[in-house]
Amino acid sequence: MGDGNGPSAPGHISRERVPPEQRVTGGFPVLHYGPVLHVDQDQWRFRLHGLVAKEQEITWEQFQALPRAKVECDIHCVTHWSKLGTHWEGVLGKTVVKLARTDAAARFAIVQGYGGFDTNLRLGDLTADNVLFADTFEAQPLTAEHGGPVRLVVPHLYFWKSAKWVSGVEFTAADRPGFWEKAGYHMRGDPWKEERYSGGQGG
Ligand SMILES: Nc1nc2c(c(=O)[nH]1)N[C@H]1C(S)=C(S)[C@@H](COP(=O)(O)O)O[C@H]1N2
Ligand SMILES: [Mo]
């Protein structure tokens, strides 16, 4: 990824770094359907279910004991804002999938959030590098506005895939549209291919 270390002047934003029809913002918009949810760390549960060896419900304490990772990435919202150079900490998607002990038949992950939100990912998109279940943003505990205690961050897909207030993952054999996908957004959502909407439905 271009990171400003090339020949261009510091502060210059390389076009190669910003997907088509996106504009860079210095702020951090708060965007989601419905109210901000306030989930206590003590109440928080992370349920791994569906095509897994054994269903699990992970507590905050257990989540904190998992191997941790730091990710620096750019994020791209389908409403045309991009934010560059964000820093997150948490547990990688691949660590969670390993912990879940998914069946060979599992091909998709439906990531679920408190309040009934969900979004679908290919298993390979959840286990890609830099995908993490984040509890920390810019070295601070993730705020409720941005999806704390834990949200998903999938830098290589439009940001609606990055579920806030995560409550679980269901592993499935077949793909199934989630909240925004049912409203007409794309099943995969690659910003470099401008996969904004699924064919015909608009949104
Ligand atoms: N639970 C939940 N997560 C969600 C959404 C939502 O409506 N509900 N919206 C998505 C969309 S469209 C975006 S752009 C990002 C915004 O995250 P932010 O508020 O931290 O910028 O959250 C995503 N995660
Ligand atoms: Mo979005």
PDB file of N, CA and C in Angstrom, residues 44-105:
ATOM      1  N   TRP A  44     -20.920  -7.936  27.965  1.00  0.00           N
ATOM      2  CA  TRP A  44     -20.583  -8.270  26.579  1.00  0.00           C
ATOM      3  C   TRP A  44     -20.302  -9.763  26.416  1.00  0.00           C
ATOM      4  N   ARG A  45     -20.862 -10.363  25.361  1.00  0.00           N
ATOM      5  CA  ARG A  45     -20.574 -11.767  25.026  1.00  0.00           C
ATOM      6  C   ARG A  45     -20.320 -11.854  23.533  1.00  0.00           C
ATOM      7  N   PHE A  46     -19.451 -12.774  23.157  1.00  0.00           N
ATOM      8  CA  PHE A  46     -19.048 -12.960  21.767  1.00  0.00           C
ATOM      9  C   PHE A  46     -19.305 -14.427  21.446  1.00  0.00           C
ATOM     10  N   ARG A  47     -20.382 -14.659  20.688  1.00  0.00           N
ATOM     11  CA  ARG A  47     -20.857 -16.024  20.458  1.00  0.00           C
ATOM     12  C   ARG A  47     -20.342 -16.538  19.117  1.00  0.00           C
ATOM     13  N   LEU A  48     -19.658 -17.658  19.131  1.00  0.00           N
ATOM     14  CA  LEU A  48     -19.164 -18.295  17.909  1.00  0.00           C
ATOM     15  C   LEU A  48     -20.011 -19.532  17.679  1.00  0.00           C
ATOM     16  N   HIS A  49     -20.759 -19.532  16.572  1.00  0.00           N
ATOM     17  CA  HIS A  49     -21.737 -20.606  16.383  1.00  0.00           C
ATOM     18  C   HIS A  49     -21.925 -20.917  14.914  1.00  0.00           C
ATOM     19  N   GLY A  50     -22.844 -21.847  14.622  1.00  0.00           N
ATOM     20  CA  GLY A  50     -23.035 -22.311  13.252  1.00  0.00           C
ATOM     21  C   GLY A  50     -22.142 -23.515  12.993  1.00  0.00           C
ATOM     22  N   LEU A  51     -21.416 -23.499  11.876  1.00  0.00           N
ATOM     23  CA  LEU A  51     -20.576 -24.637  11.490  1.00  0.00           C
ATOM     24  C   LEU A  51     -19.240 -24.598  12.231  1.00  0.00           C
ATOM     25  N   VAL A  52     -19.320 -24.923  13.525  1.00  0.00           N
ATOM     26  CA  VAL A  52     -18.126 -24.950  14.385  1.00  0.00           C
ATOM     27  C   VAL A  52     -18.103 -26.276  15.148  1.00  0.00           C
ATOM     28  N   ALA A  53     -16.913 -26.637  15.643  1.00  0.00           N
ATOM     29  CA  ALA A  53     -16.782 -27.902  16.379  1.00  0.00           C
ATOM     30  C   ALA A  53     -17.681 -27.879  17.611  1.00  0.00           C
ATOM     31  N   LYS A  54     -17.719 -26.705  18.278  1.00  0.00           N
ATOM     32  CA  LYS A  54     -18.497 -26.572  19.508  1.00  0.00           C
ATOM     33  C   LYS A  54     -18.836 -25.089  19.677  1.00  0.00           C
ATOM     34  N   GLU A  55     -20.100 -24.811  19.895  1.00  0.00           N
ATOM     35  CA  GLU A  55     -20.509 -23.409  20.096  1.00  0.00           C
ATOM     36  C   GLU A  55     -19.833 -22.838  21.346  1.00  0.00           C
ATOM     37  N   GLN A  56     -19.391 -21.577  21.252  1.00  0.00           N
ATOM     38  CA  GLN A  56     -18.732 -20.934  22.393  1.00  0.00           C
ATOM     39  C   GLN A  56     -19.307 -19.554  22.621  1.00  0.00           C
ATOM     40  N   GLU A  57     -19.325 -19.140  23.873  1.00  0.00           N
ATOM     41  CA  GLU A  57     -19.695 -17.772  24.222  1.00  0.00           C
ATOM     42  C   GLU A  57     -18.548 -17.188  25.019  1.00  0.00           C
ATOM     43  N   ILE A  58     -17.852 -16.248  24.400  1.00  0.00           N
ATOM     44  CA  ILE A  58     -16.627 -15.705  24.976  1.00  0.00           C
ATOM     45  C   ILE A  58     -16.945 -14.446  25.772  1.00  0.00           C
ATOM     46  N   THR A  59     -16.354 -14.369  26.970  1.00  0.00           N
ATOM     47  CA  THR A  59     -16.533 -13.184  27.815  1.00  0.00           C
ATOM     48  C   THR A  59     -15.440 -12.160  27.488  1.00  0.00           C
ATOM     49  N   TRP A  60     -15.605 -10.966  28.032  1.00  0.00           N
ATOM     50  CA  TRP A  60     -14.613  -9.902  27.864  1.00  0.00           C
ATOM     51  C   TRP A  60     -13.239 -10.363  28.363  1.00  0.00           C
ATOM     52  N   GLU A  61     -13.243 -11.009  29.521  1.00  0.00           N
ATOM     53  CA  GLU A  61     -11.992 -11.484  30.122  1.00  0.00           C
ATOM     54  C   GLU A  61     -11.300 -12.508  29.195  1.00  0.00           C
ATOM     55  N   GLN A  62     -12.089 -13.412  28.650  1.00  0.00           N
ATOM     56  CA  GLN A  62     -11.528 -14.426  27.747  1.00  0.00           C
ATOM     57  C   GLN A  62     -11.022 -13.787  26.449  1.00  0.00           C
ATOM     58  N   PHE A  63     -11.764 -12.795  25.954  1.00  0.00           N
ATOM     59  CA  PHE A  63     -11.350 -12.087  24.739  1.00  0.00           C
ATOM     60  C   PHE A  63     -10.015 -11.380  24.966  1.00  0.00           C
ATOM     61  N   GLN A  64      -9.887 -10.767  26.132  1.00  0.00           N
ATOM     62  CA  GLN A  64      -8.650 -10.042  26.462  1.00  0.00           C
ATOM     63  C   GLN A  64      -7.442 -10.974  26.545  1.00  0.00           C
ATOM     64  N   ALA A  65      -7.684 -12.251  26.833  1.00  0.00           N
ATOM     65  CA  ALA A  65      -6.584 -13.214  26.985  1.00  0.00           C
ATOM     66  C   ALA A  65      -6.126 -13.782  25.637  1.00  0.00           C
ATOM     67  N   LEU A  66      -6.845 -13.472  24.551  1.00  0.00           N
ATOM     68  CA  LEU A  66      -6.467 -13.997  23.228  1.00  0.00           C
ATOM     69  C   LEU A  66      -5.245 -13.242  22.688  1.00  0.00           C
ATOM     70  N   PRO A  67      -4.497 -13.876  21.779  1.00  0.00           N
ATOM     71  CA  PRO A  67      -3.352 -13.187  21.167  1.00  0.00           C
ATOM     72  C   PRO A  67      -3.808 -11.902  20.489  1.00  0.00           C
ATOM     73  N   ARG A  68      -3.044 -10.825  20.684  1.00  0.00           N
ATOM     74  CA  ARG A  68      -3.475  -9.516  20.180  1.00  0.00           C
ATOM     75  C   ARG A  68      -2.635  -9.055  19.003  1.00  0.00           C
ATOM     76  N   ALA A  69      -3.195  -8.122  18.251  1.00  0.00           N
ATOM     77  CA  ALA A  69      -2.506  -7.594  17.079  1.00  0.00           C
ATOM     78  C   ALA A  69      -2.822  -6.112  16.931  1.00  0.00           C
ATOM     79  N   LYS A  70      -1.921  -5.405  16.241  1.00  0.00           N
ATOM     80  CA  LYS A  70      -2.119  -3.991  15.908  1.00  0.00           C
ATOM     81  C   LYS A  70      -2.209  -3.865  14.401  1.00  0.00           C
ATOM     82  N   VAL A  71      -3.103  -3.023  13.941  1.00  0.00           N
ATOM     83  CA  VAL A  71      -3.294  -2.830  12.506  1.00  0.00           C
ATOM     84  C   VAL A  71      -3.310  -1.337  12.196  1.00  0.00           C
ATOM     85  N   GLU A  72      -2.567  -0.940  11.154  1.00  0.00           N
ATOM     86  CA  GLU A  72      -2.682   0.406  10.606  1.00  0.00           C
ATOM     87  C   GLU A  72      -3.346   0.264   9.242  1.00  0.00           C
ATOM     88  N   CYS A  73      -4.401   1.017   9.000  1.00  0.00           N
ATOM     89  CA  CYS A  73      -5.116   0.841   7.737  1.00  0.00           C
ATOM     90  C   CYS A  73      -5.900   2.096   7.361  1.00  0.00           C
ATOM     91  N   ASP A  74      -6.337   2.121   6.096  1.00  0.00           N
ATOM     92  CA  ASP A  74      -7.257   3.139   5.595  1.00  0.00           C
ATOM     93  C   ASP A  74      -8.655   2.535   5.604  1.00  0.00           C
ATOM     94  N   ILE A  75      -9.670   3.378   5.814  1.00  0.00           N
ATOM     95  CA  ILE A  75     -11.045   2.878   5.790  1.00  0.00           C
ATOM     96  C   ILE A  75     -11.872   3.674   4.783  1.00  0.00           C
ATOM     97  N   HIS A  76     -12.823   3.004   4.152  1.00  0.00           N
ATOM     98  CA  HIS A  76     -13.578   3.585   3.045  1.00  0.00           C
ATOM     99  C   HIS A  76     -15.074   3.324   3.210  1.00  0.00           C
ATOM    100  N   CYS A  77     -15.830   4.376   3.450  1.00  0.00           N
ATOM    101  CA  CYS A  77     -17.286   4.234   3.591  1.00  0.00           C
ATOM    102  C   CYS A  77     -17.946   4.397   2.231  1.00  0.00           C
ATOM    103  N   VAL A  78     -18.994   3.638   1.999  1.00  0.00           N
ATOM    104  CA  VAL A  78     -19.690   3.675   0.714  1.00  0.00           C
ATOM    105  C   VAL A  78     -20.322   5.056   0.452  1.00  0.00           C
ATOM    106  N   THR A  79     -20.505   5.861   1.500  1.00  0.00           N
ATOM    107  CA  THR A  79     -21.048   7.212   1.306  1.00  0.00           C
ATOM    108  C   THR A  79     -19.957   8.199   0.863  1.00  0.00           C
ATOM    109  N   HIS A  80     -18.817   7.660   0.411  1.00  0.00           N
ATOM    110  CA  HIS A  80     -17.751   8.397  -0.279  1.00  0.00           C
ATOM    111  C   HIS A  80     -16.697   9.044   0.609  1.00  0.00           C
ATOM    112  N   TRP A  81     -16.717   8.787   1.926  1.00  0.00           N
ATOM    113  CA  TRP A  81     -15.576   9.282   2.703  1.00  0.00           C
ATOM    114  C   TRP A  81     -14.593   8.156   2.956  1.00  0.00           C
ATOM    115  N   SER A  82     -13.320   8.537   2.934  1.00  0.00           N
ATOM    116  CA  SER A  82     -12.236   7.634   3.302  1.00  0.00           C
ATOM    117  C   SER A  82     -11.422   8.309   4.386  1.00  0.00           C
ATOM    118  N   LYS A  83     -10.908   7.511   5.292  1.00  0.00           N
ATOM    119  CA  LYS A  83     -10.042   8.033   6.347  1.00  0.00           C
ATOM    120  C   LYS A  83      -8.746   7.236   6.293  1.00  0.00           C
ATOM    121  N   LEU A  84      -7.640   7.957   6.198  1.00  0.00           N
ATOM    122  CA  LEU A  84      -6.343   7.289   5.994  1.00  0.00           C
ATOM    123  C   LEU A  84      -5.576   7.151   7.309  1.00  0.00           C
ATOM    124  N   GLY A  85      -4.795   6.082   7.384  1.00  0.00           N
ATOM    125  CA  GLY A  85      -3.848   5.912   8.500  1.00  0.00           C
ATOM    126  C   GLY A  85      -4.493   5.778   9.865  1.00  0.00           C
ATOM    127  N   THR A  86      -5.493   4.927   9.974  1.00  0.00           N
ATOM    128  CA  THR A  86      -6.108   4.686  11.289  1.00  0.00           C
ATOM    129  C   THR A  86      -5.382   3.540  11.993  1.00  0.00           C
ATOM    130  N   HIS A  87      -5.403   3.551  13.324  1.00  0.00           N
ATOM    131  CA  HIS A  87      -4.675   2.550  14.120  1.00  0.00           C
ATOM    132  C   HIS A  87      -5.627   1.835  15.072  1.00  0.00           C
ATOM    133  N   TRP A  88      -5.604   0.521  14.993  1.00  0.00           N
ATOM    134  CA  TRP A  88      -6.530  -0.303  15.772  1.00  0.00           C
ATOM    135  C   TRP A  88      -5.761  -1.400  16.486  1.00  0.00           C
ATOM    136  N   GLU A  89      -6.327  -1.874  17.597  1.00  0.00           N
ATOM    137  CA  GLU A  89      -5.776  -3.047  18.282  1.00  0.00           C
ATOM    138  C   GLU A  89      -6.916  -3.966  18.670  1.00  0.00           C
ATOM    139  N   GLY A  90      -6.616  -5.255  18.688  1.00  0.00           N
ATOM    140  CA  GLY A  90      -7.622  -6.231  19.074  1.00  0.00           C
ATOM    141  C   GLY A  90      -7.170  -7.628  18.702  1.00  0.00           C
ATOM    142  N   VAL A  91      -8.136  -8.435  18.288  1.00  0.00           N
ATOM    143  CA  VAL A  91      -7.855  -9.837  17.977  1.00  0.00           C
ATOM    144  C   VAL A  91      -8.132 -10.061  16.489  1.00  0.00           C
ATOM    145  N   LEU A  92      -7.164 -10.625  15.786  1.00  0.00           N
ATOM    146  CA  LEU A  92      -7.319 -10.819  14.339  1.00  0.00           C
ATOM    147  C   LEU A  92      -8.486 -11.751  14.019  1.00  0.00           C
ATOM    148  N   GLY A  93      -9.124 -11.505  12.889  1.00  0.00           N
ATOM    149  CA  GLY A  93     -10.184 -12.381  12.397  1.00  0.00           C
ATOM    150  C   GLY A  93      -9.703 -13.821  12.278  1.00  0.00           C
ATOM    151  N   LYS A  94      -8.462 -13.991  11.819  1.00  0.00           N
ATOM    152  CA  LYS A  94      -7.948 -15.369  11.646  1.00  0.00           C
ATOM    153  C   LYS A  94      -7.760 -16.078  12.986  1.00  0.00           C
ATOM    154  N   THR A  95      -7.448 -15.305  14.022  1.00  0.00           N
ATOM    155  CA  THR A  95      -7.325 -15.884  15.375  1.00  0.00           C
ATOM    156  C   THR A  95      -8.693 -16.365  15.868  1.00  0.00           C
ATOM    157  N   VAL A  96      -9.724 -15.563  15.591  1.00  0.00           N
ATOM    158  CA  VAL A  96     -11.086 -15.917  16.011  1.00  0.00           C
ATOM    159  C   VAL A  96     -11.578 -17.154  15.257  1.00  0.00           C
ATOM    160  N   VAL A  97     -11.278 -17.223  13.968  1.00  0.00           N
ATOM    161  CA  VAL A  97     -11.727 -18.369  13.163  1.00  0.00           C
ATOM    162  C   VAL A  97     -11.035 -19.650  13.643  1.00  0.00           C
ATOM    163  N   LYS A  98      -9.760 -19.538  13.978  1.00  0.00           N
ATOM    164  CA  LYS A  98      -9.019 -20.686  14.512  1.00  0.00           C
ATOM    165  C   LYS A  98      -9.636 -21.148  15.835  1.00  0.00           C
ATOM    166  N   LEU A  99      -9.926 -20.175  16.687  1.00  0.00           N
ATOM    167  CA  LEU A  99     -10.548 -20.463  17.985  1.00  0.00           C
ATOM    168  C   LEU A  99     -11.910 -21.131  17.815  1.00  0.00           C
ATOM    169  N   ALA A 100     -12.643 -20.719  16.797  1.00  0.00           N
ATOM    170  CA  ALA A 100     -13.988 -21.257  16.557  1.00  0.00           C
ATOM    171  C   ALA A 100     -13.947 -22.706  16.083  1.00  0.00           C
ATOM    172  N   ARG A 101     -12.831 -23.133  15.540  1.00  0.00           N
ATOM    173  CA  ARG A 101     -12.684 -24.486  14.962  1.00  0.00           C
ATOM    174  C   ARG A 101     -13.837 -24.768  13.993  1.00  0.00           C
ATOM    175  N   THR A 102     -13.824 -24.014  12.911  1.00  0.00           N
ATOM    176  CA  THR A 102     -14.888 -24.118  11.907  1.00  0.00           C
ATOM    177  C   THR A 102     -14.799 -25.443  11.145  1.00  0.00           C
ATOM    178  N   ASP A 103     -15.958 -25.941  10.738  1.00  0.00           N
ATOM    179  CA  ASP A 103     -16.031 -27.136   9.888  1.00  0.00           C
ATOM    180  C   ASP A 103     -15.452 -26.812   8.513  1.00  0.00           C
ATOM    181  N   ALA A 104     -15.054 -27.855   7.805  1.00  0.00           N
ATOM    182  CA  ALA A 104     -14.569 -27.677   6.431  1.00  0.00           C
ATOM    183  C   ALA A 104     -15.653 -27.078   5.542  1.00  0.00           C
ATOM    184  N   ALA A 105     -16.898 -27.330   5.877  1.00  0.00           N
ATOM    185  CA  ALA A 105     -18.015 -26.830   5.059  1.00  0.00           C
ATOM    186  C   ALA A 105     -18.271 -25.330   5.241  1.00  0.00           C
TER     187      ALA A 105
END
